[in-house]
PDB file of C-alpha atoms in Angstrom:
ATOM      1  CA  UNK D  13     -13.907  -5.078  11.876  1.00  0.00           C
ATOM      2  CA  UNK D  14     -10.853  -5.148   9.025  1.00  0.00           C
ATOM      3  CA  UNK D  15      -8.559  -2.233   9.875  1.00  0.00           C
ATOM      4  CA  UNK D  16      -7.922   0.292   7.757  1.00  0.00           C
ATOM      5  CA  UNK D  17      -5.424   3.221   6.715  1.00  0.00           C
ATOM      6  CA  UNK D  18      -0.924   2.869   7.324  1.00  0.00           C
ATOM      7  CA  UNK D  19       0.646   4.749   9.807  1.00  0.00           C
ATOM      8  CA  UNK D  20       0.224   8.724  10.225  1.00  0.00           C
ATOM      9  CA  UNK D  21       2.614  10.466  12.528  1.00  0.00           C
ATOM     10  CA  UNK D  22       0.769  12.730  15.685  1.00  0.00           C
ATOM     11  CA  UNK D  23      -0.793  15.726  15.101  1.00  0.00           C
ATOM     12  CA  UNK D  24       0.194  19.107  17.667  1.00  0.00           C
ATOM     13  CA  UNK D  25      -3.301  18.337  18.795  1.00  0.00           C
ATOM     14  CA  UNK D  26      -3.228  14.714  19.659  1.00  0.00           C
ATOM     15  CA  UNK D  27       0.702  15.009  21.217  1.00  0.00           C
ATOM     16  CA  UNK D  28      -0.924  17.857  23.524  1.00  0.00           C
ATOM     17  CA  UNK D  29      -3.477  15.849  24.801  1.00  0.00           C
ATOM     18  CA  UNK D  30      -1.992  12.954  25.177  1.00  0.00           C
ATOM     19  CA  UNK D  31       1.170  14.429  27.545  1.00  0.00           C
ATOM     20  CA  UNK D  32      -2.119  15.056  30.093  1.00  0.00           C
ATOM     21  CA  UNK D  33      -3.186  12.146  29.552  1.00  0.00           C
ATOM     22  CA  UNK D  34      -0.300  10.901  30.596  1.00  0.00           C
ATOM     23  CA  UNK D  35       0.634  12.746  33.351  1.00  0.00           C
ATOM     24  CA  UNK D  36      -2.087  10.951  35.144  1.00  0.00           C
ATOM     25  CA  UNK D  37       0.503   8.185  36.445  1.00  0.00           C
ATOM     26  CA  UNK D  38       0.721   4.351  35.554  1.00  0.00           C
ATOM     27  CA  UNK D  39      -1.594   1.895  36.786  1.00  0.00           C
ATOM     28  CA  UNK D  40      -0.766  -0.322  39.204  1.00  0.00           C
ATOM     29  CA  UNK D  41       0.824  -4.167  38.433  1.00  0.00           C
ATOM     30  CA  UNK D  42      -0.076  -4.900  35.513  1.00  0.00           C
ATOM     31  CA  UNK D  43      -2.158  -8.621  34.885  1.00  0.00           C
ATOM     32  CA  UNK D  44      -0.457 -11.233  32.119  1.00  0.00           C
ATOM     33  CA  UNK D  45      -1.506 -10.979  28.390  1.00  0.00           C
ATOM     34  CA  UNK D  46      -1.565 -14.185  26.491  1.00  0.00           C
ATOM     35  CA  UNK D  47       1.331 -16.587  26.640  1.00  0.00           C
ATOM     36  CA  UNK D  48       3.469 -15.840  23.945  1.00  0.00           C
ATOM     37  CA  UNK D  49       3.212 -17.661  20.537  1.00  0.00           C
ATOM     38  CA  UNK D  50       0.151 -20.063  22.109  1.00  0.00           C
ATOM     39  CA  UNK D  51      -1.895 -21.559  20.175  1.00  0.00           C
ATOM     40  CA  UNK D  52      -5.520 -19.374  20.023  1.00  0.00           C
ATOM     41  CA  UNK D  53      -8.747 -19.344  18.561  1.00  0.00           C
ATOM     42  CA  UNK D  54     -11.433 -16.768  18.192  1.00  0.00           C
ATOM     43  CA  UNK D  55     -14.689 -17.867  18.817  1.00  0.00           C
ATOM     44  CA  UNK D  56     -17.003 -14.627  18.173  1.00  0.00           C
ATOM     45  CA  UNK D  57     -19.684 -16.512  15.675  1.00  0.00           C
ATOM     46  CA  UNK D  58     -20.144 -18.974  18.568  1.00  0.00           C
ATOM     47  CA  UNK D  59     -18.875 -21.094  21.454  1.00  0.00           C
ATOM     48  CA  UNK D  60     -17.796 -24.558  21.162  1.00  0.00           C
ATOM     49  CA  UNK D  61     -15.050 -26.977  21.910  1.00  0.00           C
ATOM     50  CA  UNK D  62     -11.272 -26.197  21.987  1.00  0.00           C
ATOM     51  CA  UNK D  63      -9.283 -28.280  19.775  1.00  0.00           C
ATOM     52  CA  UNK D  64      -6.259 -29.681  21.503  1.00  0.00           C
ATOM     53  CA  UNK D  65      -3.171 -27.655  21.508  1.00  0.00           C
ATOM     54  CA  UNK D  66      -5.475 -24.633  21.978  1.00  0.00           C
ATOM     55  CA  UNK D  67      -4.154 -21.959  24.988  1.00  0.00           C
ATOM     56  CA  UNK D  68      -5.889 -18.994  24.196  1.00  0.00           C
ATOM     57  CA  UNK D  69      -9.250 -17.953  22.710  1.00  0.00           C
ATOM     58  CA  UNK D  70     -12.071 -14.820  22.250  1.00  0.00           C
ATOM     59  CA  UNK D  71     -14.738 -15.388  23.200  1.00  0.00           C
ATOM     60  CA  UNK D  72     -17.803 -12.591  23.170  1.00  0.00           C
ATOM     61  CA  UNK D  73     -18.690 -11.223  26.150  1.00  0.00           C
ATOM     62  CA  UNK D  74     -22.128 -13.125  26.798  1.00  0.00           C
ATOM     63  CA  UNK D  75     -20.449 -16.646  26.223  1.00  0.00           C
ATOM     64  CA  UNK D  76     -18.731 -18.268  29.261  1.00  0.00           C
ATOM     65  CA  UNK D  77     -14.989 -18.673  29.712  1.00  0.00           C
ATOM     66  CA  UNK D  78     -12.881 -22.263  29.907  1.00  0.00           C
ATOM     67  CA  UNK D  79      -9.921 -23.834  31.393  1.00  0.00           C
ATOM     68  CA  UNK D  80      -7.911 -21.635  28.820  1.00  0.00           C
ATOM     69  CA  UNK D  81      -6.429 -18.198  28.879  1.00  0.00           C
ATOM     70  CA  UNK D  82      -9.826 -16.253  28.404  1.00  0.00           C
ATOM     71  CA  UNK D  83     -10.070 -13.448  26.282  1.00  0.00           C
ATOM     72  CA  UNK D  84     -13.571 -11.499  26.571  1.00  0.00           C
ATOM     73  CA  UNK D  85     -14.729  -9.578  23.491  1.00  0.00           C
ATOM     74  CA  UNK D  86     -16.322  -6.274  23.853  1.00  0.00           C
ATOM     75  CA  UNK D  87     -17.463  -3.925  21.205  1.00  0.00           C
ATOM     76  CA  UNK D  88     -16.852  -0.396  23.059  1.00  0.00           C
ATOM     77  CA  UNK D  89     -16.797   2.194  20.268  1.00  0.00           C
ATOM     78  CA  UNK D  90     -20.030   0.091  18.014  1.00  0.00           C
ATOM     79  CA  UNK D  91     -22.987  -1.151  19.183  1.00  0.00           C
ATOM     80  CA  UNK D  92     -22.984  -4.878  18.191  1.00  0.00           C
ATOM     81  CA  UNK D  93     -25.598  -6.046  15.772  1.00  0.00           C
ATOM     82  CA  UNK D  94     -29.156  -6.896  18.051  1.00  0.00           C
ATOM     83  CA  UNK D  95     -27.989  -4.676  21.058  1.00  0.00           C
ATOM     84  CA  UNK D  96     -28.610  -1.119  19.934  1.00  0.00           C
ATOM     85  CA  UNK D  97     -30.978  -1.091  22.528  1.00  0.00           C
ATOM     86  CA  UNK D  98     -28.140  -1.711  25.550  1.00  0.00           C
ATOM     87  CA  UNK D  99     -27.140   2.322  24.591  1.00  0.00           C
ATOM     88  CA  UNK D 100     -28.665   5.283  25.988  1.00  0.00           C
ATOM     89  CA  UNK D 101     -29.997   7.022  22.662  1.00  0.00           C
ATOM     90  CA  UNK D 102     -28.705   9.654  23.188  1.00  0.00           C
ATOM     91  CA  UNK D 103     -24.696   8.099  22.641  1.00  0.00           C
ATOM     92  CA  UNK D 104     -25.827   6.851  19.007  1.00  0.00           C
ATOM     93  CA  UNK D 105     -23.441   9.682  16.490  1.00  0.00           C
ATOM     94  CA  UNK D 106     -25.965  11.390  14.781  1.00  0.00           C
ATOM     95  CA  UNK D 107     -25.302  13.683  11.753  1.00  0.00           C
ATOM     96  CA  UNK D 108     -26.314  16.738  10.943  1.00  0.00           C
ATOM     97  CA  UNK D 109     -29.368  15.628   9.764  1.00  0.00           C
ATOM     98  CA  UNK D 110     -29.759  13.985  13.319  1.00  0.00           C
ATOM     99  CA  UNK D 111     -29.857  10.572  11.693  1.00  0.00           C
ATOM    100  CA  UNK D 112     -27.371   7.802  13.410  1.00  0.00           C
ATOM    101  CA  UNK D 113     -24.255   7.378  11.616  1.00  0.00           C
ATOM    102  CA  UNK D 114     -23.700   3.482  11.050  1.00  0.00           C
ATOM    103  CA  UNK D 115     -20.595   1.500   9.964  1.00  0.00           C
ATOM    104  CA  UNK D 116     -20.116   2.040   6.088  1.00  0.00           C
ATOM    105  CA  UNK D 117     -19.132  -1.553   5.565  1.00  0.00           C
ATOM    106  CA  UNK D 118     -21.563  -3.259   9.396  1.00  0.00           C
ATOM    107  CA  UNK D 119     -24.992  -1.544   8.519  1.00  0.00           C
ATOM    108  CA  UNK D 120     -25.783  -2.963  11.724  1.00  0.00           C
ATOM    109  CA  UNK D 121     -23.227  -1.311  13.525  1.00  0.00           C
ATOM    110  CA  UNK D 122     -23.937   1.922  15.018  1.00  0.00           C
ATOM    111  CA  UNK D 123     -21.304   4.593  15.666  1.00  0.00           C
ATOM    112  CA  UNK D 124     -21.151   5.406  19.561  1.00  0.00           C
ATOM    113  CA  UNK D 125     -20.108   9.021  20.501  1.00  0.00           C
ATOM    114  CA  UNK D 126     -16.799   8.847  21.612  1.00  0.00           C
ATOM    115  CA  UNK D 127     -16.914  12.702  23.003  1.00  0.00           C
ATOM    116  CA  UNK D 128     -18.637  11.757  25.652  1.00  0.00           C
ATOM    117  CA  UNK D 129     -16.048   9.243  28.017  1.00  0.00           C
ATOM    118  CA  UNK D 130     -18.703   8.844  31.367  1.00  0.00           C
ATOM    119  CA  UNK D 131     -21.175   8.584  29.828  1.00  0.00           C
ATOM    120  CA  UNK D 132     -19.464   5.259  27.476  1.00  0.00           C
ATOM    121  CA  UNK D 133     -17.918   4.139  30.740  1.00  0.00           C
ATOM    122  CA  UNK D 134     -21.172   4.067  32.635  1.00  0.00           C
ATOM    123  CA  UNK D 135     -22.087   1.673  29.927  1.00  0.00           C
ATOM    124  CA  UNK D 136     -18.664  -0.628  29.157  1.00  0.00           C
ATOM    125  CA  UNK D 137     -17.863  -0.641  32.522  1.00  0.00           C
ATOM    126  CA  UNK D 138     -20.048  -2.951  33.976  1.00  0.00           C
ATOM    127  CA  UNK D 139     -19.431  -5.390  30.737  1.00  0.00           C
ATOM    128  CA  UNK D 140     -15.463  -5.466  32.040  1.00  0.00           C
ATOM    129  CA  UNK D 141     -15.915  -6.200  35.867  1.00  0.00           C
ATOM    130  CA  UNK D 142     -18.904  -8.907  34.258  1.00  0.00           C
ATOM    131  CA  UNK D 143     -16.076 -10.504  32.149  1.00  0.00           C
ATOM    132  CA  UNK D 144     -13.763 -10.642  35.504  1.00  0.00           C
ATOM    133  CA  UNK D 145     -16.383 -11.737  37.067  1.00  0.00           C
ATOM    134  CA  UNK D 146     -17.231 -14.371  35.084  1.00  0.00           C
ATOM    135  CA  UNK D 147     -13.899 -15.875  35.447  1.00  0.00           C
ATOM    136  CA  UNK D 148     -12.383 -14.239  31.859  1.00  0.00           C
ATOM    137  CA  UNK D 149      -7.913 -13.208  31.970  1.00  0.00           C
ATOM    138  CA  UNK D 150      -8.524 -10.089  29.224  1.00  0.00           C
ATOM    139  CA  UNK D 151     -10.692  -7.816  28.018  1.00  0.00           C
ATOM    140  CA  UNK D 152     -10.518  -6.497  23.731  1.00  0.00           C
ATOM    141  CA  UNK D 153     -12.121  -3.800  22.863  1.00  0.00           C
ATOM    142  CA  UNK D 154     -13.555  -3.193  19.067  1.00  0.00           C
ATOM    143  CA  UNK D 155     -13.787  -0.268  17.134  1.00  0.00           C
ATOM    144  CA  UNK D 156     -10.750   2.063  18.188  1.00  0.00           C
ATOM    145  CA  UNK D 157     -10.662   3.562  14.881  1.00  0.00           C
ATOM    146  CA  UNK D 158     -14.750   4.312  14.784  1.00  0.00           C
ATOM    147  CA  UNK D 159     -13.016   7.850  14.515  1.00  0.00           C
ATOM    148  CA  UNK D 160     -12.001   7.464  10.988  1.00  0.00           C
ATOM    149  CA  UNK D 161     -15.462   6.836   9.611  1.00  0.00           C
ATOM    150  CA  UNK D 162     -17.824   9.082  11.813  1.00  0.00           C
ATOM    151  CA  UNK D 163     -17.122  11.563   8.815  1.00  0.00           C
ATOM    152  CA  UNK D 164     -15.644  13.994  10.752  1.00  0.00           C
ATOM    153  CA  UNK D 165     -17.896  13.967  13.787  1.00  0.00           C
ATOM    154  CA  UNK D 166     -15.050  12.035  15.868  1.00  0.00           C
ATOM    155  CA  UNK D 167     -12.091  12.505  16.648  1.00  0.00           C
ATOM    156  CA  UNK D 168      -9.154  10.468  17.610  1.00  0.00           C
ATOM    157  CA  UNK D 169      -8.008  12.493  20.313  1.00  0.00           C
ATOM    158  CA  UNK D 170     -11.034  11.055  22.295  1.00  0.00           C
ATOM    159  CA  UNK D 171     -10.604   8.025  21.120  1.00  0.00           C
ATOM    160  CA  UNK D 172      -7.017   7.792  22.789  1.00  0.00           C
ATOM    161  CA  UNK D 173      -8.657   8.826  25.424  1.00  0.00           C
ATOM    162  CA  UNK D 174     -11.175   6.817  26.094  1.00  0.00           C
ATOM    163  CA  UNK D 175      -9.656   4.041  25.241  1.00  0.00           C
ATOM    164  CA  UNK D 176      -7.178   5.012  28.680  1.00  0.00           C
ATOM    165  CA  UNK D 177      -9.951   5.079  30.346  1.00  0.00           C
ATOM    166  CA  UNK D 178     -11.321   1.517  29.604  1.00  0.00           C
ATOM    167  CA  UNK D 179      -7.794  -0.116  29.939  1.00  0.00           C
ATOM    168  CA  UNK D 180      -7.915   1.247  33.855  1.00  0.00           C
ATOM    169  CA  UNK D 181     -11.394  -0.106  34.481  1.00  0.00           C
ATOM    170  CA  UNK D 182      -9.325  -3.124  33.099  1.00  0.00           C
ATOM    171  CA  UNK D 183      -6.587  -3.396  34.712  1.00  0.00           C
ATOM    172  CA  UNK D 184      -8.230  -2.023  37.890  1.00  0.00           C
ATOM    173  CA  UNK D 185     -10.484  -5.500  37.243  1.00  0.00           C
ATOM    174  CA  UNK D 186      -8.041  -7.568  37.017  1.00  0.00           C
ATOM    175  CA  UNK D 187      -8.185  -7.832  33.253  1.00  0.00           C
ATOM    176  CA  UNK D 188      -5.090  -7.796  31.008  1.00  0.00           C
ATOM    177  CA  UNK D 189      -6.053  -5.246  27.360  1.00  0.00           C
ATOM    178  CA  UNK D 190      -5.832  -6.069  24.011  1.00  0.00           C
ATOM    179  CA  UNK D 191      -5.715  -3.238  21.048  1.00  0.00           C
ATOM    180  CA  UNK D 192      -8.306  -4.379  18.149  1.00  0.00           C
ATOM    181  CA  UNK D 193      -6.842  -3.066  15.023  1.00  0.00           C
ATOM    182  CA  UNK D 194      -6.808   0.156  14.103  1.00  0.00           C
ATOM    183  CA  UNK D 195      -2.796  -0.480  13.545  1.00  0.00           C
ATOM    184  CA  UNK D 196      -1.971   3.068  12.515  1.00  0.00           C
ATOM    185  CA  UNK D 197      -2.170   4.206  16.145  1.00  0.00           C
ATOM    186  CA  UNK D 198      -0.999   0.846  17.873  1.00  0.00           C
ATOM    187  CA  UNK D 199       2.321   3.265  19.036  1.00  0.00           C
ATOM    188  CA  UNK D 200       0.578   5.780  20.906  1.00  0.00           C
ATOM    189  CA  UNK D 201      -2.245   3.466  22.151  1.00  0.00           C
ATOM    190  CA  UNK D 202       0.145   1.307  23.889  1.00  0.00           C
ATOM    191  CA  UNK D 203       2.129   3.945  25.134  1.00  0.00           C
ATOM    192  CA  UNK D 204      -0.839   6.418  26.155  1.00  0.00           C
ATOM    193  CA  UNK D 205      -3.214   4.641  26.535  1.00  0.00           C
ATOM    194  CA  UNK D 206      -1.926   1.538  27.570  1.00  0.00           C
ATOM    195  CA  UNK D 207      -2.759  -1.581  25.813  1.00  0.00           C
ATOM    196  CA  UNK D 208      -1.099  -4.649  27.001  1.00  0.00           C
ATOM    197  CA  UNK D 209      -1.271  -6.588  23.545  1.00  0.00           C
ATOM    198  CA  UNK D 210      -2.570  -6.281  20.375  1.00  0.00           C
ATOM    199  CA  UNK D 211      -5.581  -8.469  18.095  1.00  0.00           C
ATOM    200  CA  UNK D 212      -5.075  -7.905  14.898  1.00  0.00           C
ATOM    201  CA  UNK D 213      -7.458  -8.843  12.256  1.00  0.00           C
ATOM    202  CA  UNK D 214      -5.991  -9.852   8.660  1.00  0.00           C
ATOM    203  CA  UNK D 215      -2.596  -7.743   9.073  1.00  0.00           C
ATOM    204  CA  UNK D 216      -1.054 -10.298   6.180  1.00  0.00           C
ATOM    205  CA  UNK D 217      -3.809  -9.325   4.159  1.00  0.00           C
ATOM    206  CA  UNK D 218      -2.861  -6.028   5.027  1.00  0.00           C
ATOM    207  CA  UNK D 219       0.809  -5.525   5.159  1.00  0.00           C
ATOM    208  CA  UNK D 220       1.012  -4.147   8.576  1.00  0.00           C
ATOM    209  CA  UNK D 221       1.866  -6.726  10.990  1.00  0.00           C
ATOM    210  CA  UNK D 222       5.038  -4.880  11.676  1.00  0.00           C
ATOM    211  CA  UNK D 223       3.164  -2.048  12.444  1.00  0.00           C
ATOM    212  CA  UNK D 224       1.907  -4.262  15.323  1.00  0.00           C
ATOM    213  CA  UNK D 225       5.142  -6.057  16.341  1.00  0.00           C
ATOM    214  CA  UNK D 226       7.227  -2.686  16.374  1.00  0.00           C
ATOM    215  CA  UNK D 227       5.213  -1.626  19.103  1.00  0.00           C
ATOM    216  CA  UNK D 228       4.061  -5.341  20.959  1.00  0.00           C
ATOM    217  CA  UNK D 229       6.908  -7.322  19.645  1.00  0.00           C
ATOM    218  CA  UNK D 230       5.484 -10.729  20.372  1.00  0.00           C
ATOM    219  CA  UNK D 231       2.820 -10.430  21.998  1.00  0.00           C
ATOM    220  CA  UNK D 232       0.062 -10.137  19.131  1.00  0.00           C
ATOM    221  CA  UNK D 233      -2.523 -12.285  17.612  1.00  0.00           C
ATOM    222  CA  UNK D 234      -3.694 -12.066  14.490  1.00  0.00           C
ATOM    223  CA  UNK D 235      -6.555 -13.797  12.460  1.00  0.00           C
ATOM    224  CA  UNK D 236      -6.481 -13.835   9.028  1.00  0.00           C
ATOM    225  CA  UNK D 237      -9.436 -14.916   6.733  1.00  0.00           C
ATOM    226  CA  UNK D 238      -9.827 -17.636   4.372  1.00  0.00           C
ATOM    227  CA  UNK D 239     -11.365 -15.368   1.466  1.00  0.00           C
ATOM    228  CA  UNK D 240      -8.789 -12.445   2.134  1.00  0.00           C
ATOM    229  CA  UNK D 241      -5.107 -13.960   1.089  1.00  0.00           C
ATOM    230  CA  UNK D 242      -4.046 -13.578  -2.183  1.00  0.00           C
ATOM    231  CA  UNK D 243      -1.421 -16.602  -1.240  1.00  0.00           C
ATOM    232  CA  UNK D 244      -1.783 -20.502   0.485  1.00  0.00           C
ATOM    233  CA  UNK D 245      -2.261 -19.941   4.271  1.00  0.00           C
ATOM    234  CA  UNK D 246       0.735 -21.711   4.807  1.00  0.00           C
ATOM    235  CA  UNK D 247       2.808 -19.054   2.784  1.00  0.00           C
ATOM    236  CA  UNK D 248       1.506 -16.336   4.909  1.00  0.00           C
ATOM    237  CA  UNK D 249       2.782 -18.780   7.465  1.00  0.00           C
ATOM    238  CA  UNK D 250       6.643 -18.265   6.582  1.00  0.00           C
ATOM    239  CA  UNK D 251       6.863 -14.453   6.159  1.00  0.00           C
ATOM    240  CA  UNK D 252       9.491 -13.417   8.190  1.00  0.00           C
ATOM    241  CA  UNK D 253       7.114 -10.358   9.685  1.00  0.00           C
ATOM    242  CA  UNK D 254       4.098 -12.381  10.995  1.00  0.00           C
ATOM    243  CA  UNK D 255       2.879 -12.295  14.691  1.00  0.00           C
ATOM    244  CA  UNK D 256       4.140 -15.493  16.304  1.00  0.00           C
ATOM    245  CA  UNK D 257       0.070 -16.458  17.281  1.00  0.00           C
ATOM    246  CA  UNK D 258      -1.609 -16.626  13.912  1.00  0.00           C
ATOM    247  CA  UNK D 259      -4.542 -18.181  12.834  1.00  0.00           C
ATOM    248  CA  UNK D 260      -7.313 -18.537   9.709  1.00  0.00           C
ATOM    249  CA  UNK D 261     -11.004 -18.546  10.200  1.00  0.00           C
ATOM    250  CA  UNK D 262     -13.825 -17.798   8.079  1.00  0.00           C
ATOM    251  CA  UNK D 263     -14.920 -14.847   7.579  1.00  0.00           C
ATOM    252  CA  UNK D 264     -18.902 -14.910   9.296  1.00  0.00           C
ATOM    253  CA  UNK D 265     -16.231 -17.515  12.461  1.00  0.00           C
ATOM    254  CA  UNK D 266     -19.156 -19.991  12.419  1.00  0.00           C
ATOM    255  CA  UNK D 267     -18.948 -22.935  14.765  1.00  0.00           C
ATOM    256  CA  UNK D 268     -17.916 -26.044  13.799  1.00  0.00           C
ATOM    257  CA  UNK D 269     -20.708 -27.973  12.915  1.00  0.00           C
ATOM    258  CA  UNK D 270     -21.277 -25.353  10.101  1.00  0.00           C
ATOM    259  CA  UNK D 271     -19.824 -26.002   6.145  1.00  0.00           C
ATOM    260  CA  UNK D 272     -18.329 -22.587   5.714  1.00  0.00           C
ATOM    261  CA  UNK D 273     -16.308 -23.828   9.273  1.00  0.00           C
ATOM    262  CA  UNK D 274     -12.215 -22.539   8.581  1.00  0.00           C
ATOM    263  CA  UNK D 275     -10.110 -22.910  10.923  1.00  0.00           C
ATOM    264  CA  UNK D 276      -6.056 -23.231  10.652  1.00  0.00           C
ATOM    265  CA  UNK D 277      -2.994 -22.327  12.338  1.00  0.00           C
ATOM    266  CA  UNK D 278       1.336 -21.431  11.987  1.00  0.00           C
ATOM    267  CA  UNK D 279       2.675 -24.244  12.664  1.00  0.00           C
TER     268      UNK D 279
END
């Protein structure tokens, strides 16, 4: 999911709620994020053997980890395509007409009602622990910014608080936790939800890489898409503000046996 918007200041309401969240205390020993600047691959369209030199890989929670730093993808704030049945019907966000609210850019993804954190945790926590049991090193939670696509039905505060709860589950399971996109919320998600690193999509294309690196330093992985750049990828790799770990992929993240497959990385 590509990020939207630019950084905004915290509202008084958000700041007040986050003050309460912070009073819950720090998590114990935090698992390590990926090695800084390591070559990585983003394999959400299907798992395949790693290229030589790749030390970090992101795969869906239903795929196996590999002998590399493995990050487990979980769509925690929206339904994954084909998996709406994994969520209780009452957790699907509905509008005033009782219609399920759908992501306008992803018509096979329904928004989850993040106001009920306990119910969301009941669904997602077993997935997180399953990632740990399978041997993953970290987890990324997608669609943290679903509130921005909810027509005002969801709140930023609920998203941040739920994110903190999910990160706590991940840390307790021995997994590092990645903020996925939501550049405008990076500072508060790091400080209040305790994310360990960030995974961004198209931060160069959207001119927002510094929103992540200002917060996470070198602990940022960025995926650019071949159809989303207005300059060649080799030029993007020269940008001063780019994250140290940056790759180019095809939009559908297909496997190497598909003619549409694209993979390059900054050297």
